[in-house]
Coordinates of C-alpha atoms and ligand atoms in Angstrom, one line a residue:
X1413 CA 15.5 -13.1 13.3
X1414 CA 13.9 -10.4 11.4
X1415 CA 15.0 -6.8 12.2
X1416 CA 12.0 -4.8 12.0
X1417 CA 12.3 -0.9 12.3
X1418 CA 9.1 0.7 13.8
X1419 CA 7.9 4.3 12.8
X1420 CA 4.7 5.1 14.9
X1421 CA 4.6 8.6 13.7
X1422 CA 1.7 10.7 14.3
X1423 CA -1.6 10.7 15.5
X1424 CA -3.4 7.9 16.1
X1425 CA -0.5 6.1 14.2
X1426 CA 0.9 5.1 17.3
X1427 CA -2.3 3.6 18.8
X1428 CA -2.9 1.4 15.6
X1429 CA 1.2 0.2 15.8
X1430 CA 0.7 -0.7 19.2
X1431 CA -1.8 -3.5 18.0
X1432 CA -0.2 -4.4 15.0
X1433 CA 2.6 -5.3 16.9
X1434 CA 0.7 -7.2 19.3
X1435 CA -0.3 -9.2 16.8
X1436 CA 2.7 -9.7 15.9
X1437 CA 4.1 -10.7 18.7
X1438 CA 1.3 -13.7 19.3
X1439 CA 2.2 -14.8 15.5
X1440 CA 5.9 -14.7 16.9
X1441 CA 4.7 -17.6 19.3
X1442 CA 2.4 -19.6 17.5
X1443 CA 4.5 -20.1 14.5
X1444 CA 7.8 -20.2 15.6
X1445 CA 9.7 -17.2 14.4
X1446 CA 11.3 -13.7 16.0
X1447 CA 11.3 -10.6 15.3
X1448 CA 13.4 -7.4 16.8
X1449 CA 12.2 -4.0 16.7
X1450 CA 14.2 -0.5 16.8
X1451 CA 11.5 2.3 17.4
X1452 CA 12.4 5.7 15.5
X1453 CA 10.3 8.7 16.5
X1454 CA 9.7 10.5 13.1
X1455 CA 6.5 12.3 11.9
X1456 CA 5.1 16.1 12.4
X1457 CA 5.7 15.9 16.5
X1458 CA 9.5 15.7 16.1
X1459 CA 9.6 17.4 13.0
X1460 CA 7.9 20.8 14.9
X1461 CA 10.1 19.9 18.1
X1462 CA 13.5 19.9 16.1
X1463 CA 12.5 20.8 12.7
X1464 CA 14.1 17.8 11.3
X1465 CA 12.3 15.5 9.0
X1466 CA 14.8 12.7 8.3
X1467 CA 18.8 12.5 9.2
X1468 CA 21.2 11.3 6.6
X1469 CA 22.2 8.4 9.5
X1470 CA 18.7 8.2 10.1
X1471 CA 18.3 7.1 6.1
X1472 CA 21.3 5.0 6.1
X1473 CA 20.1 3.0 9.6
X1474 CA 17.2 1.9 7.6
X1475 CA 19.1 0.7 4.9
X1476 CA 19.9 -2.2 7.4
X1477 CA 16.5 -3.4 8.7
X1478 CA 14.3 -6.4 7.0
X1479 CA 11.5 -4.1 6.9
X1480 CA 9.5 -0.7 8.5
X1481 CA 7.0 -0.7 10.2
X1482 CA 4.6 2.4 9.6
X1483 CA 2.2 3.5 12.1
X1484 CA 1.0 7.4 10.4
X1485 CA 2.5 10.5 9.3
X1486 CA 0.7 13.7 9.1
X1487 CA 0.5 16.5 11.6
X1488 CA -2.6 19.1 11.4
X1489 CA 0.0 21.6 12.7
X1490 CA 2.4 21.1 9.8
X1491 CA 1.3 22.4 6.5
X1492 CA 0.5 19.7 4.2
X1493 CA 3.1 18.3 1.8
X1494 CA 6.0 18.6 3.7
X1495 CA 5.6 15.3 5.9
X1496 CA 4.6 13.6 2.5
X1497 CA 7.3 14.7 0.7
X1498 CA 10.4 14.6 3.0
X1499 CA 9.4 11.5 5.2
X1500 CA 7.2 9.3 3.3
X1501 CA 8.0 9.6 -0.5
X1502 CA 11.3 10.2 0.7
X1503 CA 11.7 6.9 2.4
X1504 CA 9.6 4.9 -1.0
X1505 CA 12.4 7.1 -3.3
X1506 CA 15.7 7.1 -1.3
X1507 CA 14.9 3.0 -0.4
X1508 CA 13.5 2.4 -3.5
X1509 CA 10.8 0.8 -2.8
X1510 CA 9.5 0.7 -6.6
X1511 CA 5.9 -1.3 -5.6
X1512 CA 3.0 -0.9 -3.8
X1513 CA 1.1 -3.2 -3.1
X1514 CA -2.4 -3.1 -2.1
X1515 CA -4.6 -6.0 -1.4
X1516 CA -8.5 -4.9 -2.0
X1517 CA -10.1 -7.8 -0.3
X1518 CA -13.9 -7.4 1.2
X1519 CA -13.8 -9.6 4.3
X1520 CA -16.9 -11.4 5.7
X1521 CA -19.3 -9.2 7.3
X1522 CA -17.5 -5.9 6.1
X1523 CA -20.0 -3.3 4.9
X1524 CA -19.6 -2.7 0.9
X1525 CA -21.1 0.6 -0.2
X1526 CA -21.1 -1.4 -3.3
X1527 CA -24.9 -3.4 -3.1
X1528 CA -25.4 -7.1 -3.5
X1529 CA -21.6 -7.5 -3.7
X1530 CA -20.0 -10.6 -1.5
X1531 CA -16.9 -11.4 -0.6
X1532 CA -16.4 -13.8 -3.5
X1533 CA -16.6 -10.7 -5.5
X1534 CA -13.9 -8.5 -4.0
X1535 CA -10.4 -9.9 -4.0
X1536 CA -8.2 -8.6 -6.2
X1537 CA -4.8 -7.0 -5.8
X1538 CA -3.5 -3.7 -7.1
X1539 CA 0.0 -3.3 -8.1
X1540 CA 1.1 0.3 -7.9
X1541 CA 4.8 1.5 -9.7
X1542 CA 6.0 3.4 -6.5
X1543 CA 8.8 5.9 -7.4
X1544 CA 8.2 7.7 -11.0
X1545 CA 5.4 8.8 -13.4
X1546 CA 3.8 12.3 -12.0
X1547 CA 5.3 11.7 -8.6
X1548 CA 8.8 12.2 -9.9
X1549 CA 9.1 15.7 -9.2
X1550 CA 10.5 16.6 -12.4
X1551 CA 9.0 19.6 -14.2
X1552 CA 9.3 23.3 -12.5
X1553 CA 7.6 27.1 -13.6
X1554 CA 8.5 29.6 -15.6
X1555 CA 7.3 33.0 -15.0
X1556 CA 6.0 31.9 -11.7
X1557 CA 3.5 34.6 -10.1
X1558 CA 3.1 36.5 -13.0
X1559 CA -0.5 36.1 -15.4
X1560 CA 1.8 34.2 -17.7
X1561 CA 2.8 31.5 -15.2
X1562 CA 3.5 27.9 -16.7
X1563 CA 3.4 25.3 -14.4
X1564 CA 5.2 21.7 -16.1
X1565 CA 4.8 18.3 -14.2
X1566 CA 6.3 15.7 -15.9
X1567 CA 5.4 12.1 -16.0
X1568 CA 8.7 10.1 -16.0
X1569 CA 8.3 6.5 -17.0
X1570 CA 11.4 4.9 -17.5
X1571 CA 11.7 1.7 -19.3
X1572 CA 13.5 0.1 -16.4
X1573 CA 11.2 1.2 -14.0
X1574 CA 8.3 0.5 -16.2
X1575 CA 9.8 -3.2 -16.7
X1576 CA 10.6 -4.6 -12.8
X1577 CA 7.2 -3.1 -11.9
X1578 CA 5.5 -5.1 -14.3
X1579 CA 7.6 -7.8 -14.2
X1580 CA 6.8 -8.0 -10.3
X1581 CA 3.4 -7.8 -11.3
X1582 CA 3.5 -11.1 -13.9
X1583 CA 5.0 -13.2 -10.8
X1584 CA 2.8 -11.8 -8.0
X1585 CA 0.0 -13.0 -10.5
X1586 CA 1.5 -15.9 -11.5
X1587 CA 2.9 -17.2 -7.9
X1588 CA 0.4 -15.7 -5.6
X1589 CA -3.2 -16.1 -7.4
X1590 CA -5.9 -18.9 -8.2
X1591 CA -7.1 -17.0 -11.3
X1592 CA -3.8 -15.4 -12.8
X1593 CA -5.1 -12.7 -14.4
X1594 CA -3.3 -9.3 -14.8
X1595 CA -4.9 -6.2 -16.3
X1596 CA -2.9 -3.1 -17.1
X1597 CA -4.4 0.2 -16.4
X1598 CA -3.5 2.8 -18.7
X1599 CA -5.0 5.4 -21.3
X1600 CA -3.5 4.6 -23.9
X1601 CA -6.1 6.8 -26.3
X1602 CA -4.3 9.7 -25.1
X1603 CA -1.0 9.3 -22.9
X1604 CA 0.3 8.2 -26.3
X1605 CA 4.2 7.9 -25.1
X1606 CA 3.9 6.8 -21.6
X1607 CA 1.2 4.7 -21.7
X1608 CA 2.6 3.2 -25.2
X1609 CA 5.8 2.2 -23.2
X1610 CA 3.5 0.2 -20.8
X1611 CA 1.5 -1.6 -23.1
X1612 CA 4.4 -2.1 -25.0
X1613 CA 6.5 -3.7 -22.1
X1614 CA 3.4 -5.5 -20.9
X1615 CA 3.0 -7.4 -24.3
X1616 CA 6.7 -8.3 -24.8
X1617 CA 7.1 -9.4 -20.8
X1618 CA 3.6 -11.8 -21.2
X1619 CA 5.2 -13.8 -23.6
X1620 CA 7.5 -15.1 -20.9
X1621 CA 3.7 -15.9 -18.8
X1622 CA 1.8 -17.5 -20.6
X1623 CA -0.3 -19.1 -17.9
X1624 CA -1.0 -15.2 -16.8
X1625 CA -4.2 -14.2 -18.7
X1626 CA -3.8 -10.4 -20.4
X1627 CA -6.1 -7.6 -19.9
X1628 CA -5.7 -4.2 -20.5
X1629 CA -8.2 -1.0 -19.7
X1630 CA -8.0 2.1 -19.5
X1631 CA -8.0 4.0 -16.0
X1632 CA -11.3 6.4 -16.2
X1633 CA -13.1 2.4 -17.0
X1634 CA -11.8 0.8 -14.5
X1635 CA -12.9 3.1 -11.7
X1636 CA -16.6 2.6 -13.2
X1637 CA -15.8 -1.1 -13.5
X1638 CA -14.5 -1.5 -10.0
X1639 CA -17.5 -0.3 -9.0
X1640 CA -19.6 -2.1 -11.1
X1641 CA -18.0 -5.2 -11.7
X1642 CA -15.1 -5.7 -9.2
X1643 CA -15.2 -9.3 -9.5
X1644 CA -13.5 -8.9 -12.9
X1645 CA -10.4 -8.6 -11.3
X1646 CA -7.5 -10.5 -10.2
X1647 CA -4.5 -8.2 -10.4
X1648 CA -4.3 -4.5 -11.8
X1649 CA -0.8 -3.2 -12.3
X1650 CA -0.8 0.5 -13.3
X1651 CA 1.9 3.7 -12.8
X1652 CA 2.1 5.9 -9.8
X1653 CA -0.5 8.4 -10.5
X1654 CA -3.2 5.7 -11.2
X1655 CA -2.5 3.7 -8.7
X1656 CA -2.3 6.5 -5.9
X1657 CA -6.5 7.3 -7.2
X1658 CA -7.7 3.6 -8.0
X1659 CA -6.2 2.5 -4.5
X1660 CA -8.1 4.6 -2.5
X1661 CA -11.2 3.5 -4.4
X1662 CA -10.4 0.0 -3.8
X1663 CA -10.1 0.9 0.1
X1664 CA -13.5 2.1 0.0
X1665 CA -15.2 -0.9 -1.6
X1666 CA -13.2 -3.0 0.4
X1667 CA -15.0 -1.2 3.9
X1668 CA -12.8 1.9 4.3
X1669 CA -9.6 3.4 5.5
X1670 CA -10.4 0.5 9.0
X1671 CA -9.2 -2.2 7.0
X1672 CA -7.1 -0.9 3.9
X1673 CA -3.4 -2.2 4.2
X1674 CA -0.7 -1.1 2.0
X1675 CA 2.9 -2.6 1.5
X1676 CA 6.1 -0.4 -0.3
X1677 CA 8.1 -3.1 -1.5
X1678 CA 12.1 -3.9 -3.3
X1679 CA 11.8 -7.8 -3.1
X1680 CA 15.3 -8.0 -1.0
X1681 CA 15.5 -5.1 0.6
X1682 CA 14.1 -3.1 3.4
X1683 CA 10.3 -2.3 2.3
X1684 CA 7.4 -0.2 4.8
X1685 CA 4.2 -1.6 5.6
X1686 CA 1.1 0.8 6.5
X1687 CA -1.9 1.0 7.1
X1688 CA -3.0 3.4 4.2
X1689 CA -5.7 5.5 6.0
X1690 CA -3.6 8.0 7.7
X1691 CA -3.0 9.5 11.3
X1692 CA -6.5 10.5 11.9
X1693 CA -5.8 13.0 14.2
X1694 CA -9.0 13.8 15.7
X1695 CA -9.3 10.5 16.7
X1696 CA -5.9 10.5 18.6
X1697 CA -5.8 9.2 22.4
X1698 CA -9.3 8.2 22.3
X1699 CA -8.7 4.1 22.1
X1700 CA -11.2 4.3 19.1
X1701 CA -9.2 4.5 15.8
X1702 CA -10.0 0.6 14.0
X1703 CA -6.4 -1.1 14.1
X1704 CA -6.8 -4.2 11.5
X1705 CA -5.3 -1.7 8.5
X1706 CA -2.1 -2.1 10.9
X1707 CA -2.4 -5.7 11.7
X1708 CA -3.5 -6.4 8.1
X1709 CA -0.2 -4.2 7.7
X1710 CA 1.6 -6.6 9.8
X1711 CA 0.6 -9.6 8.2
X1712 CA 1.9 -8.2 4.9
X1713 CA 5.2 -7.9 6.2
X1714 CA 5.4 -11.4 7.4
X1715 CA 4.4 -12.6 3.6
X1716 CA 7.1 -10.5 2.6
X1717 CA 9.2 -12.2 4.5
X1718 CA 7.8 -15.4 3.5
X1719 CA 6.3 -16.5 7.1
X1720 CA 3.3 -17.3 4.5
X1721 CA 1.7 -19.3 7.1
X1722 CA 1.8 -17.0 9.7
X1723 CA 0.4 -14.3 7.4
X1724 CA -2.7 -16.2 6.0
X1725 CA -3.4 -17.2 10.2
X1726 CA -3.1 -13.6 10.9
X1727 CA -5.6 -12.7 8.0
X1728 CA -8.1 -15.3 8.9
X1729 CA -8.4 -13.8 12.4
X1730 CA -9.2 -10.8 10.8
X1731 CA -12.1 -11.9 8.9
X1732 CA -13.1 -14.0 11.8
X1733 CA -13.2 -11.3 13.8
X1734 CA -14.6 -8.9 11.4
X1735 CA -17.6 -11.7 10.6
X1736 CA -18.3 -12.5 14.4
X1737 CA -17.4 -9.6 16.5
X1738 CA -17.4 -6.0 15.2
X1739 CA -20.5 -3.7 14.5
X1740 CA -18.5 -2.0 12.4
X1741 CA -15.0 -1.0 10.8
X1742 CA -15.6 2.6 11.6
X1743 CA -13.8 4.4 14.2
X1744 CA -16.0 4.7 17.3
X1745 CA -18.1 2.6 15.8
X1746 CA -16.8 -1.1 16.2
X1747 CA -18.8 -2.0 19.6
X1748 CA -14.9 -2.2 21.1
X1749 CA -12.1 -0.3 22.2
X1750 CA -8.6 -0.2 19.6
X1751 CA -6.6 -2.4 22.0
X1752 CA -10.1 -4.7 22.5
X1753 CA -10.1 -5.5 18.7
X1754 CA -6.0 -6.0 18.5
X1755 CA -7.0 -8.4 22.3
X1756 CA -10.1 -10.5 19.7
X1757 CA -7.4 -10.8 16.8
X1758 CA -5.1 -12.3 19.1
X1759 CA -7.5 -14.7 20.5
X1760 CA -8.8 -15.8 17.4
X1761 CA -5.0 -16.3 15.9
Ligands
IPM1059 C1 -0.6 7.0 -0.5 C2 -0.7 8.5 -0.1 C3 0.6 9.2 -0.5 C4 0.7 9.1 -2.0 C5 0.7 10.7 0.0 C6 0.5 10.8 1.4 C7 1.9 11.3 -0.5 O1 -1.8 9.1 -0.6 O2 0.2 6.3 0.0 O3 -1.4 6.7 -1.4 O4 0.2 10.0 -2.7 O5 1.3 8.2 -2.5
MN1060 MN1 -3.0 7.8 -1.9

């Protein structure tokens, strides 16, 4: 029995949930497993109703669930930063969640604004250190609202935190992939500490992988080559900062914020899957937000748990689906209704 904790949060977030979970609950069937759920109403709504963001018991009930499952946060009402910061890197730092994972995979029929690229040429996986680098919070100002303000952010790269990142990198790419290649993305001309200690820890960690293939570049390339040549990768693992901008590319050539799934992950403990594209709030209550980012979400979760063959059913659907059904992955765009696409996923599982 898995103990799933579901955060709908905002927007449409709770529309796209709805269908992830009804996804779900079909794989629950077919494949012989159960799942519990404990809904938590967090997000901008009961954060401008109570002005609370996130309860210490609140925090600590986590702690006990197999996984979260995240629907959106963000409230147009709520100025921007503090949902981010107190609920959602709040929950990735205090449960330490130190990957995310992001699957950039271009399913059949998915529009690529990237020409003459198939399938076959988008599949890769990016690895994402999840709780240091820029998004530490360390640094501060001095002189603050004067003309001789200085404003520091600090990049904190620990060698520990450096090490299980990569290290979970070497075995996704060595367990999980046909072609086991990993390529570090860095800038190692000019981040010449931080970016040193990655390479560095990269190098001395391969040793122990020898079937994983190396590759190293530096972040400002590989946005031109995932544009370029995306079928050069297999797995990218990179610090928090890259990884926040490369992911979002890889969403986009991948057929947009519809599809793009995103898992924050401490192999053994509780870890939040989401679909990355937000709470889309001007979409809200319409029935026309694209839900396969949650159930993509959804079948993330289930490989985390290791229900592998429940996860890779749940992804076929999708591509099914997305190949013989939809016009599109846009929202109002797909030729059906939110809950009709969850209804054709379900059917085709
Ligand atoms: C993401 C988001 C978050 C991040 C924001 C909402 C804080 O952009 O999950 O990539 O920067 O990590
Ligand atoms: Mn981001």
């Amino acid at each position: 029995m898995y103990k799933v904790a579901v955060i709908p949060g905002d927007g449409t977030g709770p529309e796209q949930v709805n269908e992830g979970l009804k996804v779900l609950e079909a794989a629950q069937e077919k494949f012989n497993f159960k799942m519990e759920t404990v809904e938590y109403d967090l997000g901008g709504e009961r954060y401008l109703r109570s002005g609370d963001i996130l309860l210490e018991h609140e925090l600590e009930e986590l702690k006990n669930f197999d996984a979260i499952f995240l629907g959106a946060i963000g409230h147009p009402d709520v100025k921007p930063g503090i949902l981010e910061k107190g609920l959602l890197l709040e929950l990735r730092f205090k449960l330490d969640q130190y990957i995310n994972l992001r699957p950039v995979k271009l399913y059949p029929g998915v529009y690529t604004p990237i020409k003459d690229k198939e399938p076959q040429d988008i599949d890769f996986v990016i690895v994402r250190e999840n709780t240091e680098s820029l998004y530490s919070g360390a640094g501060g100002f001095m002189r603050k609202d004067t003309p001789q303000e200085i404003a520091v952010q600090e990049s904190i790269n620990t060698r520990y935190g450096v090490e299980r990142c990569l290290r979970y990198a070497y075995d996704y790419c060595r367990t999980k992939r046909q072609r086991k290649k990993l390529t570090l993305c860095g800038k190692t001309n000019v981040l010449t500490y931080s970016a040193d200690l990655w390479m560095r820890v990269f190098e001395e960690l391969g040793l122990s992988y020898p079937e994983v293939e190396r590759d190293y570049a530096h972040v400002d390339a590989i946005v031109m080559w995932m544009v370029k040549n995306p079928e050069w990768f297999d797995v990218i693992v990179t610090d928090n900062m890259f990884g926040d901008i490369i992911t979002d590319l890889g969403a986009m050539i991948q057929g947009g914020m519809g599809i793009a799934a995103g898992g924050n992950i401490h192999p053994g403990r509780v870890s939040m899957f989401e679909p990355i594209g937000g709470s889309a709030p001007k979409y809200t209550g319409q029935g026309i937000i694209n839900p396969l980012a949650s159930i993509c979400a959804g079948a993330m979760m289930l490989d985390f748990f290791g229900e592998t063959e429940a996860a890779e059913s749940i992804e076929q659907a999708v591509g099914d689906v997305c190949k013989n059904k939809l016009e599109s992955l846009n929202a109002g765009a797909m030729g059906y209704s939110t809950s009709e696409v969850g209804d054709l996923v379900v059917e085709s599982l």
